[in-house]
Amino acid sequence: MKPIKSNDVMLQTLTRILVFIILSFSIYLLFAGHNHPGGGFIGGLMTASAIVLLYLSFDIKSIKKSLPINFITVIGIGLLLAVATGIASMLFGYPFLTQFFDYFHIPLLGEAELTTAIPFDVGVYLVVVGAALTIILTIAEDDI
Amino acid sequence: MIKKELFYVLIEGGILLDDIALGNNIPFLFAILIPILYKYTKRIHTGWFVLIAPFVLFIYFLSYLPVTSAGDAISQTLNWVPSLGINFNLYVDGLSLLFALLITGIGALVVLYSIFYLSKKTEKLNNFYVYLMLFMGAMLGIVLSDNIIVIYVFWEITSIASSLLISYWFYRKKSTDGAVKSMLITVFGGLSMLGGFSLLYVISGTFSIRELIANADMIATSSLFLPAMLLVLLGAFTKSAQFPFHIWLPDAMEAPTPVSAYLHSATMVKAGIYLVARFTPVFGGAAEWFWIISIVGTVTLFWGSISAVRQKDLKSILAFSTISQLGLIMTLLGLGSAAYYYGNGVEDTLYTTAILAAVFHLINHATFKGSLFMTAGIVDHETGTRDIRKLGGLMTIMPITATVSLIGLASMAGLPPFNGFLSKELFFTGTVNVTSFDFFNLETWGILFPLVAWIASVFTFLYCIILFMKTFTGKFKPENYDGHVHEAPWGMLISPMILGSLVIIFGLFPNLLSSSIIEPAMAAILPEAQGFDVNISHWHGFNTELFMTIGVVVFGVLLYMMMRKWSQTAFYQRERDPFNQLYDHWYDGLIKGSQAVTRIQMTGLLRDYMAYMAIFIVMILGYTMIRYNAFAIDMTNVSEITPYMWLLVIVFTAATIAVPFINNRITAVIVIGVIGFLLALFFVQFRAPDLALTQLLVETVTIVLFMLVFQRLPKLKKEKSRPRFKLINLIISLGVGGVFTTIALSAFAFRNDVNFPSIAEYFIENSKVLGGGYNMVNVILVDFRGLDTMLEILVLAIAALGVYTLIKLRLKGSEDV
């Protein structure tokens, strides 16, 4: 990507605000997935597009400085997490990828449902974020 | 349990080292040992070690003579694939033993000869002897096996070993060409033989030759009898260089002379003869068998003898002579099979004479042809040429070689007192007898057999004279030879001398072999005719055969005297067999034809391959729809279509149709994006919020990707293509669309007929109870069918890593990871 010229004040200012909104929405989508539209895939894509927006508004170098993340590692962590939830159920003698859920009373939040599907979904989320950004960034950074 | 099985393995191993099986395997063991011996004993010629194998085996097989001459047979079984009935069933009777003795006896002599023929300094002896031992083992396997599949296996090993030996001097183009030719022809025959064997198995349910013979009556009535017979015969004819498959044999003369002497005169080419003799009890008695073998044999005999006359190369003459003699034996086997026509217990010498002649000539041919090849090799080795136009006057320089040659040639020409005379007389008797047969339409055509046999014999006599006179008599011209010409070393002369003396011994005392070898062999070919009393004598009195022989000599000598006249004719000048042209045309045509087919079909253009696939899919699906009459349209269960949906469909269709007409990449991407977003709207309309969200986001990310990539690409060029091409593409696309639309409609219609409960009900009921979530789609994705999701994210990860490596790892040209 070419360095963005300095007169993109509007875009950059808006991005600063918007990215947080989009990111929070994406996190909402991720966790709301079990009972409302959303889930790891959608949340991941939303996060990825927020970060893409950052890259579009600023130059690659400064974003890399503020977001020092290797997205290939993110893919790996996501896959590990997803597989780990599957194997975890095997440890208790259930078939691979058996999910459990129960209701707990948590201070401040009140009655809440916790399920093993959530770590799995987070794994999906991380893989989607990592894969989308790896693909876009490698193509963007490439100079021929 | 394991111990028990180990025990069985040990027992089987013990059988392996038992009598016949060991005999069969010794050459293979040697083939393994030779390279080691060759590497560590450079000072001694490897051939001396190799000599042990055939020599010991020859002695060993001699020890079976009393058994077989008493009419008994030895059989042994070594399990290989018992579940399929394929085992090493070794079976030694008179015929097997005759061949085994030929193989090992001549094998020993050939190895001895090769020790002096091949220099240990310049030749790769390890290769030579490994191939030779492989060949010998396989050949023994063919003649000793009772199981036809095992015969086939060994049969192909002989083809392979033969090709390896022909191309022994692989740096010569002619050698490799000859090897390829012999390989193609003999393997073609071998494969059809396998087909014939398979048919025999289909008919009778057994792979054992003895059981096949026992079921011969049942086989004869089967409708597969004729195909099986033809296929087996094809194998026998190609291997034995019968007309018109004989063309590989002259080209195989590029092999070292010991190979020619061993494989291409005494053993391998007789594998087909063996096969025909072995299967005579199965197929014999049928008119087709009689006619095919007799006619092919006679034509081969005739063609080989006249072709031999016009050759200029010693080994080529001998090659065609071998072809001719094999045709002779084949004819005799064909004529002898007539004995089966009269059924059991026929003792009439009328029919059995032919078989007797075949067996006797088989032995004789092996002896004289082996010695002739060896002397030709000596001449080649000592003078450096095999061309009869250059040779001459060698009689005084090589007296021993000349004498041995003379004996061999006289025997081949059929002169008394050598063994060739006796077998030729018997051959004439056999063919003359045919004229008195009164079946298979023989009354009218039978007279042709003695006639053709006689003409072929005249030519045989003629080329025998040519061979001797052109090589050994005349004036010695030193300028024709490179270097000093002298008699061969003794070692090289021993083998031809032994064979030459056998020619004389069998000629003078023909009954030496009759009770020990010939009678058991005949009994194996004609097991139902009992009590042969073979008594071969020189003098039959003044009968037709004697006059025929006198005629042969007279006409042969006359023709040779007039050679100056007819040697100018085109017939004599044309050395190469015309059937080679046919073969060359076929070979070139095959290559060119397949290249042409490949060029038409493999255009290298992806769009053509896409077209093939699309056309194939349309055709196979369309055919299935038509074949099972699967068209159906049922609109009863269709839900109501809202105006909003109509609007969506119209815009969607318009955008889709627009895409192919766009000539700008960015526009195209935007229009495709429109289609994607419209699809998201469809999902909204069909109440799939998750899908709609995903579709929106994926579409967005995809468009970003497209934009990233497109900034690197050149402008879209307007593709200039002929309208016909566009039309074809249009038709294909319409076809694909039409077929899939019909299938979708029909599937929808048929769904109304069957009443499967949808699994959706289960998910709706249980998503909260079992999965703990209200979003059913998500619960299915992460809980009910989590594995799909897991593998999909794996796909995503692989795609990302793929893009990463593709871009970061820029390899140039032939670089490899």
Short mmCIF file of N, CA and C in Angstrom, two decimals, chain B residues 121 126 146 249 299 304 350 382 393 408 581 650 671 729 740:
data_model
loop_
_atom_site.label_atom_id
_atom_site.label_comp_id
_atom_site.label_asym_id
_atom_site.label_seq_id
_atom_site.Cartn_x
_atom_site.Cartn_y
_atom_site.Cartn_z
N LYS B 121 38.24 -58.66 -20.09
CA LYS B 121 38.76 -57.30 -19.90
C LYS B 121 37.78 -56.25 -20.40
N ASN B 126 29.41 -59.58 -15.65
CA ASN B 126 28.39 -59.81 -14.62
C ASN B 126 27.00 -59.68 -15.20
N ASP B 146 3.63 -77.21 -14.04
CA ASP B 146 2.35 -77.77 -14.44
C ASP B 146 1.27 -76.71 -14.38
N LEU B 249 13.20 -62.36 -34.96
CA LEU B 249 14.35 -63.25 -34.78
C LEU B 249 15.58 -62.78 -35.56
N VAL B 299 3.83 -72.52 -43.85
CA VAL B 299 4.16 -71.22 -44.43
C VAL B 299 5.48 -70.72 -43.85
N GLY B 304 10.72 -69.06 -44.35
CA GLY B 304 12.04 -69.02 -43.72
C GLY B 304 13.11 -69.54 -44.65
N LEU B 350 0.61 -94.05 -38.74
CA LEU B 350 0.30 -93.00 -39.70
C LEU B 350 0.33 -91.63 -39.04
N GLU B 382 37.09 -64.36 -35.36
CA GLU B 382 38.46 -64.44 -35.85
C GLU B 382 38.69 -63.58 -37.09
N GLY B 393 37.54 -68.84 -48.51
CA GLY B 393 38.86 -69.43 -48.41
C GLY B 393 39.34 -69.70 -47.00
N GLY B 408 27.48 -79.80 -39.38
CA GLY B 408 26.21 -79.17 -39.02
C GLY B 408 25.37 -78.88 -40.24
N GLN B 581 8.65 -54.02 -43.08
CA GLN B 581 8.03 -52.76 -43.47
C GLN B 581 6.67 -52.62 -42.83
N ILE B 650 -35.01 -10.02 -10.45
CA ILE B 650 -34.76 -9.30 -11.71
C ILE B 650 -33.40 -8.60 -11.68
N VAL B 671 -19.65 -5.23 -10.16
CA VAL B 671 -20.90 -5.92 -10.49
C VAL B 671 -21.00 -7.24 -9.74
N ASN B 729 -19.33 -21.73 -26.61
CA ASN B 729 -19.28 -21.48 -25.17
C ASN B 729 -20.67 -21.19 -24.62
N PHE B 740 -28.66 -28.33 -14.71
CA PHE B 740 -28.76 -28.22 -13.26
C PHE B 740 -30.11 -27.66 -12.82
#
